[in-house]
Coordinates of C-alpha atoms and ligand atoms in Angstrom, one line a residue:
M1 CA -24.8 -39.6 -26.5
T2 CA -24.2 -43.1 -25.0
P3 CA -27.1 -45.1 -24.0
S4 CA -27.1 -46.1 -20.5
L5 CA -28.1 -49.5 -19.2
L6 CA -29.2 -50.8 -15.8
V7 CA -29.2 -54.6 -15.3
L8 CA -31.2 -55.8 -12.0
G9 CA -29.4 -58.8 -11.5
G10 CA -26.6 -59.2 -14.3
S11 CA -24.0 -61.9 -12.9
A12 CA -25.6 -65.2 -13.8
F13 CA -26.9 -66.5 -16.9
V14 CA -29.4 -64.3 -18.9
G15 CA -28.2 -61.1 -17.0
H16 CA -24.6 -61.7 -17.9
A17 CA -25.6 -61.9 -21.7
V18 CA -27.4 -58.7 -21.3
V19 CA -24.4 -56.9 -19.7
A20 CA -22.3 -58.4 -22.4
E21 CA -24.5 -57.4 -25.1
G22 CA -24.6 -53.6 -23.6
L23 CA -21.0 -53.5 -23.4
E24 CA -20.6 -54.7 -26.9
R25 CA -22.8 -51.8 -28.0
G26 CA -21.1 -49.3 -26.2
Y27 CA -23.7 -48.7 -23.6
A28 CA -22.8 -47.6 -20.2
V29 CA -23.6 -50.5 -18.1
S30 CA -24.7 -50.6 -14.4
T31 CA -25.6 -53.7 -12.4
F32 CA -27.5 -53.8 -9.3
N33 CA -27.0 -57.2 -7.2
R34 CA -25.9 -58.2 -3.8
G35 CA -22.4 -59.0 -5.1
R36 CA -22.4 -62.7 -4.0
L37 CA -22.0 -64.5 -7.4
Q38 CA -19.3 -61.9 -8.7
S39 CA -16.8 -60.3 -6.5
Q40 CA -15.5 -58.2 -9.5
P41 CA -17.8 -56.9 -12.2
P42 CA -16.5 -57.0 -15.7
A43 CA -14.4 -54.1 -16.9
G44 CA -16.4 -51.1 -17.7
V45 CA -19.4 -52.2 -15.6
T46 CA -20.5 -49.9 -12.8
A47 CA -21.4 -52.3 -9.9
L48 CA -24.3 -51.2 -7.4
H49 CA -25.1 -53.3 -4.5
G50 CA -28.2 -54.1 -2.4
D51 CA -30.8 -56.5 -1.5
R52 CA -33.8 -56.4 -3.4
L53 CA -35.6 -58.0 -0.7
D54 CA -34.7 -55.4 1.7
P55 CA -36.2 -52.0 0.7
S56 CA -33.8 -50.0 2.8
T57 CA -30.8 -51.0 0.7
L58 CA -32.5 -49.7 -2.9
T59 CA -30.9 -46.2 -2.1
P60 CA -28.4 -46.6 -5.3
L61 CA -31.7 -47.1 -7.6
G62 CA -33.1 -43.8 -6.6
E63 CA -30.0 -41.9 -7.5
G64 CA -29.0 -42.4 -11.1
S65 CA -30.9 -42.3 -14.5
W66 CA -30.8 -44.9 -17.3
D67 CA -32.4 -45.2 -20.7
V68 CA -33.1 -48.9 -20.4
V69 CA -33.7 -51.2 -17.2
V70 CA -33.5 -54.9 -17.8
D71 CA -34.9 -56.8 -14.6
T72 CA -34.1 -60.6 -14.3
W73 CA -35.7 -61.1 -10.9
S74 CA -37.8 -64.4 -10.6
G75 CA -38.8 -64.0 -6.9
A76 CA -41.5 -62.5 -5.1
P77 CA -43.3 -59.8 -7.2
T78 CA -42.9 -57.1 -4.6
A79 CA -39.0 -56.9 -5.6
V80 CA -40.1 -55.8 -9.0
R81 CA -42.6 -53.1 -7.6
D82 CA -40.1 -51.6 -5.2
A83 CA -37.3 -51.4 -7.9
A84 CA -39.8 -50.3 -10.7
T85 CA -41.4 -47.6 -8.5
R86 CA -38.2 -46.0 -7.7
L87 CA -36.7 -46.2 -11.3
A88 CA -39.8 -44.8 -13.1
P89 CA -39.1 -41.2 -12.7
R90 CA -35.6 -41.4 -14.0
A91 CA -35.4 -44.5 -16.3
G92 CA -36.7 -44.7 -19.9
H93 CA -37.5 -48.4 -20.5
Y94 CA -38.3 -51.3 -18.2
V95 CA -37.8 -54.7 -19.6
Y96 CA -38.9 -57.5 -17.3
V97 CA -37.7 -61.0 -18.4
S98 CA -40.7 -62.9 -17.7
S99 CA -41.6 -66.5 -18.7
G100 CA -44.1 -68.7 -20.7
S101 CA -44.8 -70.1 -17.5
V102 CA -47.2 -67.2 -17.0
Y103 CA -49.8 -69.1 -19.2
P104 CA -51.5 -71.8 -17.4
P105 CA -51.8 -75.3 -18.7
P106 CA -53.3 -77.1 -20.9
L107 CA -50.7 -74.9 -23.1
P108 CA -51.9 -75.9 -26.8
V109 CA -49.4 -75.4 -29.9
G110 CA -49.8 -71.8 -31.2
L111 CA -50.4 -69.8 -28.0
D112 CA -50.0 -66.1 -28.5
E113 CA -49.5 -63.1 -26.3
S114 CA -53.3 -62.5 -26.2
A115 CA -53.6 -66.0 -24.3
A116 CA -55.0 -66.0 -21.0
T117 CA -52.5 -65.6 -18.0
V118 CA -52.6 -66.8 -14.3
D119 CA -53.6 -64.5 -11.7
G120 CA -50.6 -62.3 -10.0
S121 CA -50.2 -59.2 -7.9
A122 CA -47.5 -56.8 -7.9
D123 CA -47.7 -56.8 -4.0
D124 CA -47.4 -60.4 -3.5
T125 CA -44.7 -61.2 -1.2
D126 CA -44.6 -65.0 -1.8
S127 CA -42.4 -66.4 -4.4
S128 CA -43.4 -70.2 -4.2
D129 CA -45.7 -70.5 -7.1
Y130 CA -43.3 -69.6 -10.1
A131 CA -46.1 -68.7 -12.6
R132 CA -47.9 -66.3 -10.2
A133 CA -44.5 -64.7 -9.1
K134 CA -43.5 -64.2 -12.8
R135 CA -47.2 -62.7 -13.7
G136 CA -46.9 -60.5 -10.4
G137 CA -43.5 -59.2 -11.7
E138 CA -45.2 -58.4 -15.1
L139 CA -48.0 -56.4 -13.6
A140 CA -45.6 -54.6 -11.3
A141 CA -43.4 -53.6 -14.3
V142 CA -46.5 -52.5 -16.0
A143 CA -47.9 -50.5 -13.0
A144 CA -44.6 -48.3 -12.6
F145 CA -43.8 -48.0 -16.4
G146 CA -47.0 -48.3 -18.4
E147 CA -46.3 -48.5 -22.0
R148 CA -42.6 -48.1 -21.2
A149 CA -42.5 -51.6 -20.1
L150 CA -41.7 -54.8 -22.2
L151 CA -42.5 -58.2 -20.9
G152 CA -40.3 -60.8 -22.4
R153 CA -41.9 -64.2 -22.0
C154 CA -39.2 -66.4 -22.6
G155 CA -39.6 -70.2 -23.1
L156 CA -36.6 -72.4 -22.7
I157 CA -33.4 -70.4 -22.7
L158 CA -29.9 -72.3 -23.5
G159 CA -26.5 -71.2 -24.0
P160 CA -23.2 -70.5 -22.2
R161 CA -23.5 -69.9 -18.7
E162 CA -26.8 -72.1 -18.1
D163 CA -27.1 -72.6 -14.6
V164 CA -30.1 -74.9 -14.7
G165 CA -28.1 -77.8 -16.0
R166 CA -30.1 -78.9 -19.0
L167 CA -27.8 -78.6 -21.9
P168 CA -25.0 -79.0 -19.6
W169 CA -26.0 -82.4 -18.9
W170 CA -26.6 -83.5 -22.2
L171 CA -23.4 -82.3 -23.3
Q172 CA -21.7 -84.3 -20.3
R173 CA -23.6 -87.3 -21.1
M174 CA -22.4 -87.4 -24.7
A175 CA -18.9 -86.9 -23.6
R176 CA -19.2 -89.9 -21.5
G177 CA -19.8 -91.8 -24.3
G178 CA -21.4 -95.3 -24.9
E179 CA -25.2 -95.9 -25.4
V180 CA -27.4 -92.9 -24.9
L181 CA -31.2 -93.2 -24.2
A182 CA -32.4 -90.8 -26.8
P183 CA -36.1 -89.9 -26.5
A184 CA -38.0 -90.8 -29.9
P185 CA -38.9 -89.4 -32.4
P186 CA -35.8 -87.5 -33.3
E187 CA -38.1 -85.3 -35.6
R188 CA -39.6 -83.9 -32.4
P189 CA -39.7 -80.2 -32.9
L190 CA -38.1 -78.0 -30.2
Q191 CA -38.2 -74.3 -29.3
F192 CA -35.7 -72.5 -27.4
I193 CA -33.9 -69.2 -27.5
D194 CA -30.1 -68.6 -26.9
A195 CA -29.5 -66.2 -23.8
R196 CA -27.3 -64.0 -26.2
D197 CA -30.1 -64.0 -28.9
L198 CA -32.6 -63.0 -26.0
A199 CA -30.2 -60.3 -25.1
R200 CA -29.9 -58.6 -28.3
F201 CA -33.6 -58.5 -29.0
L202 CA -34.1 -57.1 -25.6
L203 CA -31.7 -54.1 -26.1
D204 CA -33.0 -53.7 -29.8
A205 CA -36.7 -53.8 -28.6
S206 CA -36.1 -51.1 -26.0
Q207 CA -34.2 -49.0 -28.5
D208 CA -37.1 -49.3 -30.8
G209 CA -39.5 -48.2 -28.0
L210 CA -41.4 -51.4 -28.1
D211 CA -43.8 -52.3 -25.2
G212 CA -46.2 -55.0 -23.9
P213 CA -45.6 -59.0 -23.8
F214 CA -43.4 -61.1 -26.5
N215 CA -43.3 -64.5 -26.4
L216 CA -39.4 -65.1 -26.9
V217 CA -38.2 -68.4 -28.3
S218 CA -37.1 -69.5 -31.8
R219 CA -39.9 -70.6 -33.8
R220 CA -41.4 -74.2 -33.4
G221 CA -38.9 -76.7 -35.3
H222 CA -35.8 -74.3 -35.2
A223 CA -34.1 -77.5 -34.2
T224 CA -35.4 -81.0 -33.7
M225 CA -34.6 -83.3 -30.7
G226 CA -32.3 -85.3 -33.3
E227 CA -30.6 -82.1 -34.4
L228 CA -29.8 -80.9 -30.7
L229 CA -28.6 -84.4 -29.6
E230 CA -26.3 -84.8 -32.8
A231 CA -25.0 -81.2 -32.2
C232 CA -24.2 -82.3 -28.6
R233 CA -22.5 -85.6 -30.0
G234 CA -20.6 -83.5 -32.6
A235 CA -19.5 -80.8 -29.9
T236 CA -18.1 -83.3 -27.5
A237 CA -16.4 -85.8 -30.1
G238 CA -13.1 -84.7 -29.2
E239 CA -13.4 -85.6 -25.7
R240 CA -14.4 -89.4 -25.8
T241 CA -12.5 -92.6 -25.6
T242 CA -15.8 -94.4 -26.7
D243 CA -18.0 -93.2 -29.0
A244 CA -21.4 -92.0 -27.9
E245 CA -24.4 -93.7 -29.7
L246 CA -27.9 -92.5 -29.7
R247 CA -30.4 -95.2 -28.9
W248 CA -33.8 -93.7 -30.1
T249 CA -36.2 -95.1 -27.7
A250 CA -40.1 -94.8 -27.7
A251 CA -41.9 -92.7 -25.4
E252 CA -44.0 -95.4 -24.1
V253 CA -40.8 -97.3 -22.6
I254 CA -39.5 -94.0 -21.2
E255 CA -42.8 -93.7 -19.6
E256 CA -42.9 -97.1 -18.4
Y257 CA -39.6 -96.5 -16.4
E258 CA -41.0 -93.6 -14.9
I259 CA -38.2 -91.2 -16.4
E260 CA -39.3 -87.7 -15.9
P261 CA -39.5 -85.6 -19.2
W262 CA -37.9 -82.4 -18.9
T263 CA -35.9 -82.9 -15.4
E264 CA -34.5 -86.5 -16.0
L265 CA -34.2 -86.2 -19.8
P266 CA -33.6 -82.4 -20.0
I267 CA -35.2 -80.2 -22.6
W268 CA -37.4 -83.3 -23.8
L269 CA -41.2 -83.3 -23.6
P270 CA -43.2 -86.1 -25.2
L271 CA -45.7 -85.0 -27.9
G272 CA -49.2 -84.5 -27.0
T273 CA -49.3 -83.7 -23.4
E274 CA -51.0 -80.7 -22.0
Y275 CA -47.4 -78.9 -22.1
E276 CA -46.9 -79.2 -25.7
G277 CA -47.0 -75.5 -25.9
L278 CA -43.5 -75.2 -24.2
H279 CA -42.0 -76.3 -27.3
G280 CA -44.8 -74.7 -29.7
M281 CA -45.7 -70.9 -28.6
D282 CA -46.5 -68.5 -31.5
V283 CA -43.7 -66.1 -31.7
E284 CA -44.6 -64.1 -34.8
R285 CA -44.9 -61.0 -32.8
A286 CA -41.1 -61.4 -31.9
H287 CA -39.8 -62.3 -35.1
A288 CA -41.8 -59.4 -36.7
A289 CA -39.9 -57.2 -34.3
G290 CA -36.5 -58.7 -35.1
L291 CA -35.9 -61.5 -33.3
R292 CA -33.1 -63.8 -34.8
C293 CA -32.1 -67.2 -33.3
R294 CA -28.6 -68.6 -34.0
A295 CA -28.2 -72.2 -35.1
V296 CA -28.5 -74.8 -32.5
T297 CA -24.8 -76.0 -33.4
E298 CA -23.7 -72.8 -32.5
T299 CA -25.3 -72.8 -29.3
V300 CA -24.3 -76.1 -28.5
A301 CA -20.5 -75.9 -29.5
D302 CA -20.3 -72.5 -27.5
T303 CA -22.0 -74.0 -24.2
W304 CA -19.2 -77.0 -24.6
A305 CA -16.4 -74.3 -25.0
W306 CA -17.6 -72.4 -21.8
M307 CA -18.1 -75.7 -19.9
A308 CA -14.6 -76.8 -21.2
A309 CA -12.9 -73.6 -20.1
L310 CA -14.5 -73.7 -16.3
G311 CA -12.1 -77.0 -15.8
G312 CA -15.0 -78.1 -13.4
P313 CA -18.5 -79.0 -13.2
P314 CA -20.7 -75.8 -14.3
P315 CA -22.5 -74.0 -11.7
V316 CA -26.1 -74.8 -10.7
R317 CA -28.3 -72.1 -9.2
G318 CA -29.5 -72.5 -5.7
G319 CA -33.0 -74.1 -5.5
I320 CA -33.0 -75.9 -8.8
P321 CA -33.4 -79.8 -8.5
P322 CA -30.7 -81.8 -10.4
H323 CA -31.3 -82.5 -14.0
G324 CA -30.5 -85.6 -15.8
L325 CA -30.7 -89.3 -15.8
S326 CA -28.5 -91.8 -13.5
P327 CA -26.5 -94.2 -15.4
E328 CA -28.4 -97.1 -13.7
R329 CA -31.7 -95.6 -14.7
E330 CA -30.6 -95.3 -18.1
R331 CA -29.1 -98.9 -18.6
A332 CA -32.4 -100.4 -17.2
A333 CA -34.5 -98.7 -19.6
L334 CA -32.3 -99.3 -22.5
S335 CA -32.3 -103.0 -21.7
A336 CA -36.2 -103.0 -21.5
A337 CA -36.1 -101.3 -25.0
M338 CA -33.9 -103.8 -26.4
R339 CA -36.1 -106.6 -25.0
S340 CA -39.3 -104.9 -26.4
S341 CA -37.9 -104.6 -30.0
G342 CA -36.7 -108.3 -29.7
S343 CA -33.2 -107.5 -30.4
Ligands
NAP1 N1 -33.7 -70.8 -17.7 C1 -34.8 -70.8 -18.4 O1 -35.1 -71.7 -19.0 C2 -35.9 -69.5 -18.1 C3 -37.0 -69.7 -19.0 C4 -37.9 -68.6 -18.8 C5 -37.6 -67.6 -17.9 N2 -36.6 -67.5 -17.3 C6 -36.3 -66.2 -16.3 O2 -35.0 -65.9 -16.8 C7 -34.3 -65.2 -15.7 C8 -33.0 -66.0 -15.6 O3 -32.2 -64.9 -14.7 P1 -30.9 -65.1 -14.5 O4 -30.9 -65.8 -13.1 O5 -29.9 -65.7 -15.4 O6 -30.3 -63.6 -14.2 P2 -29.2 -62.9 -13.6 O7 -29.3 -61.5 -13.8 O8 -28.0 -63.3 -14.6 O9 -28.6 -63.6 -12.2 C9 -29.6 -63.4 -11.2 C10 -29.0 -62.2 -10.3 O10 -29.9 -61.8 -9.4 C11 -29.1 -61.2 -8.2 N3 -29.7 -61.4 -7.1 C12 -30.2 -62.7 -6.5 N4 -30.8 -62.5 -5.3 C13 -30.9 -61.1 -5.0 C14 -31.2 -60.2 -4.0 N5 -32.0 -60.7 -3.0 N6 -31.0 -58.8 -4.3 C15 -30.3 -58.3 -5.4 N7 -30.0 -59.2 -6.2 C16 -30.2 -60.5 -6.3 C17 -28.0 -62.2 -8.3 O11 -26.8 -61.6 -7.8 P3 -26.2 -61.8 -6.2 O12 -26.5 -63.4 -5.8 O13 -24.8 -61.5 -6.3 O14 -27.3 -60.7 -5.4 C18 -27.8 -62.3 -9.7 O15 -26.9 -61.0 -10.3 C19 -35.5 -65.3 -14.6 O16 -36.1 -64.2 -14.6 C20 -36.0 -66.4 -14.9 O17 -37.5 -66.6 -14.5 C21 -35.8 -68.5 -17.2

């Protein structure tokens, strides 16, 4: 019989990848959202509509039955509770797309799923604290589905349709050409997951009946900062009138200019901070269960191809602060780096 998949969400970044993976596998796919981001669902998808913050509109979730539910919610935990409670009697497996943010700092390298998490509550109506909200969502999923709940603790997610603006910013920056402030060292190991690899793992794992928490990113060093930026340079090469030259700049200079890691220089974190574990989670449980991560060159090239096809700036989801470094601040830091190196 054809497996059935319900994606709570399903029309932005991660949800879209899950829907595409479900369709590719021949699943009968439904989505549940307000219909704001997508007026027409992809061919073959049954679109159900409602507002997760308004329980009176959740009626469609009380009517069907599904083998797998994937929930991408990142707001107040009560939305997970209200959906999961309705679905539990008629759905097989519940996959909650959680986050490594449930682990409180300091985040040492090698943190596995047994590490302590922040507190949270399934009954929390507040979403202002992201880590607490994600933990509350986890607890809500487990309360309703027990051993039929899988918690996907994702680290950094990249790939086509990214609506945060991390990889898209680096690609746009490389396309502009000139001297690019590149945070040294190039060997800095990164950890991330392509949304399409995440989608594949989540559906494989639910088919296999896996439950509990899984840290979901590549192995540490799957790519380095240097390999990522070279991949961005390579992908955008055809678009430039002047070449993009990577100027590897010491973290101390970047710090001196108060350039924010992670947001102004997206994806990058200096080595040795209390957030080191954001690029260093232990992911052996997921890899033993079949997680496979594609090459960084493919993630980068496909993201650039998606951006090019858009014909305009990539969308950024509401409430996300702008990512990237202004040309003025970049020039100032590059000049300072040149002075301090005496060249
Ligand atoms: N980006 C990262 O690096 C990262 C890292 C770790 C974890 N994560 C997690 O990954 C997930 C990413 O999700 P995504 O945004 O890509 O998922 P998505 O499912 O593709 O998009 C969000 C969906 O939620 C729907 N939605 C929003 N408000 C709603 C409401 N009130 N009622 C019903 N539906 C509503 C939206 O459609 P409508 O607006 O049409 O309703 C949309 O379909 C999040 O859980 C995030 O915490 C991300």
